[in-house]
Each structure stands twice: as C-alpha cells, then as structure tokens.
XYZ file of C-alpha atoms in Angstrom:
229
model
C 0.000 0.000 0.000
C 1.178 3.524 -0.560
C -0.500 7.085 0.186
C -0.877 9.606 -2.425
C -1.924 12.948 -1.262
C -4.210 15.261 -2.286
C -3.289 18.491 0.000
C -5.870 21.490 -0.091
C -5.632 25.282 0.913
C -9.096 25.363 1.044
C -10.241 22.660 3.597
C -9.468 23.505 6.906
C -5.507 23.333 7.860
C -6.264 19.865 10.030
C -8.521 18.383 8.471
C -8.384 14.479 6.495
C -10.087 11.964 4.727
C -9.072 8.734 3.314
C -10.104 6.649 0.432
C -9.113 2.814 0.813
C -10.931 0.942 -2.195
C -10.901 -2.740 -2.641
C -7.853 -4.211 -4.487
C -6.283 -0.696 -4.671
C -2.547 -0.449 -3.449
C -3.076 4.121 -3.686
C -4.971 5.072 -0.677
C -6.019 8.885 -1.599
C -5.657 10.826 1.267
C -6.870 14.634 1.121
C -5.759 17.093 3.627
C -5.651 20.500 4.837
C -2.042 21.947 4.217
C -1.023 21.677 8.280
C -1.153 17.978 8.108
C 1.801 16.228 8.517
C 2.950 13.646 5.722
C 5.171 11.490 5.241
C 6.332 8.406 2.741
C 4.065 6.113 4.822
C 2.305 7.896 7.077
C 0.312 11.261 8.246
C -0.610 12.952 11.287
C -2.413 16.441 12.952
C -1.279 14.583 16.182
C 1.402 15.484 19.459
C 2.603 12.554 21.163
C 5.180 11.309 23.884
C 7.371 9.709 21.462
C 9.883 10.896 18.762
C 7.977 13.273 16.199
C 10.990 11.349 13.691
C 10.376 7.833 14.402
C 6.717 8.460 12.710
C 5.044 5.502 14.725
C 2.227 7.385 16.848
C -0.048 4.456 17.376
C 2.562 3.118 19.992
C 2.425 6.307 22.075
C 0.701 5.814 25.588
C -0.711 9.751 25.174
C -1.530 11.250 22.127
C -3.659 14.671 20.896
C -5.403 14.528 17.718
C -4.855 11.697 14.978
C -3.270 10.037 12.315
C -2.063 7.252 10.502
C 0.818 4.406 9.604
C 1.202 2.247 6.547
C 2.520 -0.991 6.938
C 2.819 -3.626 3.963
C -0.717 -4.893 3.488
C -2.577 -2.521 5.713
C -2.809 0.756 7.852
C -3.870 1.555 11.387
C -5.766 4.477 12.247
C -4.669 6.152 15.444
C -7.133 7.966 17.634
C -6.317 10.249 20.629
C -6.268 9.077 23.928
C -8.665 10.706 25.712
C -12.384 9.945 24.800
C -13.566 13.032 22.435
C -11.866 12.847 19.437
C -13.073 10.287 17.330
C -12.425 8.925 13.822
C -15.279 8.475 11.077
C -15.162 5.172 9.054
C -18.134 4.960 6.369
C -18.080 1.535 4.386
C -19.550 0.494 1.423
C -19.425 -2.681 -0.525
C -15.889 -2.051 -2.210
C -14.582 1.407 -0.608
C -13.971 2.760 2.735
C -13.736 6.230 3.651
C -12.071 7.251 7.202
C -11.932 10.648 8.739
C -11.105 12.838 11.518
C -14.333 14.942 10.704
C -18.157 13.782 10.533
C -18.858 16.881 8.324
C -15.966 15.526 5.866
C -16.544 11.916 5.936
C -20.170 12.098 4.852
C -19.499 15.040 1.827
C -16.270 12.382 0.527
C -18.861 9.675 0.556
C -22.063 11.054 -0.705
C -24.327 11.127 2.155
C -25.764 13.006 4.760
C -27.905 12.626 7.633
C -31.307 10.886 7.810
C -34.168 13.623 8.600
C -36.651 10.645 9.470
C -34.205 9.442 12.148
C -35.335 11.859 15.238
C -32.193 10.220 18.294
C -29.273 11.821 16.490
C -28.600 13.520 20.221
C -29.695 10.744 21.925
C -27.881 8.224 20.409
C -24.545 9.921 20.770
C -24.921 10.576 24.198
C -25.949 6.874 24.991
C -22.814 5.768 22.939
C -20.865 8.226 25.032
C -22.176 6.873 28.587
C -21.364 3.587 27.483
C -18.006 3.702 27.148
C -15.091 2.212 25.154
C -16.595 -0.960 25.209
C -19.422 -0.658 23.622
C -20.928 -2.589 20.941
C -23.029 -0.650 19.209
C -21.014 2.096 17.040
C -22.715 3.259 13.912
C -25.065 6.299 13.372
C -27.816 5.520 10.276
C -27.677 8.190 7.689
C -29.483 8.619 4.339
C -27.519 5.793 2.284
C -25.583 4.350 4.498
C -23.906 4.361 8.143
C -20.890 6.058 9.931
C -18.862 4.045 12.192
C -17.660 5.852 15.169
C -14.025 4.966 17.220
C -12.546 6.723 20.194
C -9.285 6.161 22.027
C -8.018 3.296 20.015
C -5.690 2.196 17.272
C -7.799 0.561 13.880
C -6.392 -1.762 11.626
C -7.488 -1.680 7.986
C -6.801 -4.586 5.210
C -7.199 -5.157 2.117
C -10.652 -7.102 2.940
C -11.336 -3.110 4.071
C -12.451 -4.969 7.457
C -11.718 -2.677 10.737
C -9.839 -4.164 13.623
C -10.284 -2.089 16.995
C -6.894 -2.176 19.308
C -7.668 -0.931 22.603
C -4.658 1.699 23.731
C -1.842 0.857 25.603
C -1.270 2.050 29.199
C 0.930 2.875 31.384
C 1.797 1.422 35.099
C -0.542 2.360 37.442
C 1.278 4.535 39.762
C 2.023 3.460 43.657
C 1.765 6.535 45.023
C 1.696 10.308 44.636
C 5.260 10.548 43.850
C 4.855 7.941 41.198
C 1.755 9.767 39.624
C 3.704 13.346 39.383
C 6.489 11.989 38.084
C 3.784 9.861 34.761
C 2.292 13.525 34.461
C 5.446 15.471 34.241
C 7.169 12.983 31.826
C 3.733 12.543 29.434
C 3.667 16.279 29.119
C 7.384 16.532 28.539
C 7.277 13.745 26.028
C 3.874 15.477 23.937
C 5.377 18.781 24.204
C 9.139 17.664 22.601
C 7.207 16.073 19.912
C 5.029 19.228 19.188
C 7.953 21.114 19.125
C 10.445 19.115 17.094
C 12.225 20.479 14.028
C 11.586 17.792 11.734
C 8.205 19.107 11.770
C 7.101 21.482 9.005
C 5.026 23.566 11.571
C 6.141 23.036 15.338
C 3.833 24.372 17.763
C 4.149 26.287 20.828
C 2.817 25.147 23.868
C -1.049 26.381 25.327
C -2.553 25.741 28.268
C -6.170 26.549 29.466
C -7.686 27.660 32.526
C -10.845 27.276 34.487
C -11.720 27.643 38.052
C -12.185 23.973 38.415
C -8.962 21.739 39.667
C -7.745 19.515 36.376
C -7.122 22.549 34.023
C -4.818 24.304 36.349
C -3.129 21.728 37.856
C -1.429 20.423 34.024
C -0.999 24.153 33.354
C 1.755 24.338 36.373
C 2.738 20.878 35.145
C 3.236 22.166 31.800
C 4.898 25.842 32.905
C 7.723 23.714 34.470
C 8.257 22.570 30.711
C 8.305 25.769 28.908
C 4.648 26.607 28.758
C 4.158 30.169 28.638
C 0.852 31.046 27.552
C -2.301 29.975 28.502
C-alpha cells in the first residue's frame, strides 16, 4: 500500500479523509495543508514519542490523529482521551475514514437521515457507554458512519476494521509515582510538538478554568516551557 496525497488550501488546515478501495494499493488521502505527511504515514497529532520515528499508534498519550502504513494494511490512530473520534463509512468495495463527521459524509455522498429523530440521543448513549461498547454506527441517508474513540484501527485489504484498545501505562504506587507519569507525558507530547523535523512546530497552550484539572497540568506544563495559557 502507498499514500498519495491530495493536499488542499481550502479545507481547513487539520482536516483528512481517506479513500481505501478494494484491491487498490493508492490510498487517496486529502488534507488540509497543516497535516503532517510522510512516505508512509500522516498525522495532525502530538505525542510522547519521537515526532521522527513516525510511529504514533505506539504512544501511551496522544492529541489529535493520524495514521501508519505498513505492507498490506494501515492503522488508524485515535487520541487518547475519549472526544476525538475517527469516522469510518463503508460500502461494498470502498472505505472512507476521517477525523471529521462533516468531511466523511461530503467524501462519501451522504448526509444525515431527517426521518431518524435520536441523532442527540444516540450519541450521548454511545458516550455513557463507554469504550466498550458494541453498538457504534449512526444511520444516515444511504448508508452508516462508524464511530471509534481512544483506540488504534487496523485496515486490510478485505477493508475490514480491527479495533486495538490503547496501551497504558503502570498504574502509579503513590503520589510521587503519579507526578512523576504527568510530568514525563507532558514533557514527552510537548518535545514532539515542538520538534524540528516538523514542518510547523507548535508552541505550547494551556487553558484555565476555576475547576482543579485545568490548572493543575498548566503548572505541570509551565515547568516545561509553557508560557501562555
């Protein structure tokens, strides 16, 4: 399998969809013009590995997504935490995968189904239900949308999806233990955001609320060169 890249100035900068069709070795990938590519593989991802070594499916924490070829199929990489999903829509001899719902359905021809009135609560229920779920699909007009969160997903040839659940880390002894995952996860994402071999690095962002979460990982992340938030 190889990619061949279709890169836009007119879709938004992060944006992707790919085009795996039966028999095919080309998988047509189009992209915004901020999405990394490479030989055999893409990414609008930061993770706590080596931005070089290209392999962010292995990563125990990951923002955004992207992709790896190997020699007779790909796997999809999702982020880590539980919003940020990928799109697959399948049909009989093509697959289409995406890190937008908008994009998925205009690549494939289809839109939503106005007779189907649980849109809202269908995703929610999906949501509450976890990782584990079975159910995963959303109807629309023609066809359906398949819906994956933190997880890696093989595709082959037979265009058949294989979920991976996410690797993880040691579970931490003690509070000593548990600083020292944080410090070295946000160390690890925030070299790989900013690593030269990159054709745009980024600069490190933090947000704050008044809850506890959001300004505990902004300290975390000053002590690492975070500046802004």
């Amino acid at each position: 399998m190889r990619f061949h890249f279709l890169t836009s100035p007119t879709l938004p900068r992060l944006s992707w969809c790919a085009r795996i069709d039966r028999g095919e070795e080309t998988v047509r990938v189009r992209c915004g013009n901020w999405v990394e590519t490479t030989e055999d593989s893409f990414s609008e991802a930061a993770w706590d590995g080596e931005f070089s070594r290209s392999q962010p499916d292995l990563a125990l924490t990951m923002t955004g997504t992207a992709a790896r070829l190997s020699q007779e199929s790909i796997t999809f990489a999702t982020s880590t935490n539980l919003h940020d999903r990928l799109y697959f829509y399948p049909e009989k001899d093509s697959l289409w995968v995406s890190n937008s719902l908008a994009f998925v359905l205009v690549e494939a021809d289809d839109e939503p189904d106005l007779d189907f009135p649980y849109y809202t609560g269908e995703w929610l229920s999906q949501l509450m239900a976890g990782i584990q779920r079975e159910n995963r699909s959303l109807p629309m007009k023609r066809g359906e949308v398949i819906l994956h969160e933190c997880a890696n997903l093989t595709v082959g040839p037979d265009l058949e999806i294989t979920r991976h659940e996410k690797p993880t880390p040691p579970e931490p002894r003690n509070y000593d233990e548990y600083f020292e995952l944080l410090s070295q996860t946000i160390n690890g994402v925030l070299k790989n955001a900013r690593s030269p071999g990159r054709a745009r690095p980024y600069s490190p962002l933090g947000t704050i609320s008044r809850g506890y979460d959001a300004p505990a990982i902004v300290s975390l992340a000053r002590s690492e060169g975070c500046r802004e938030a």
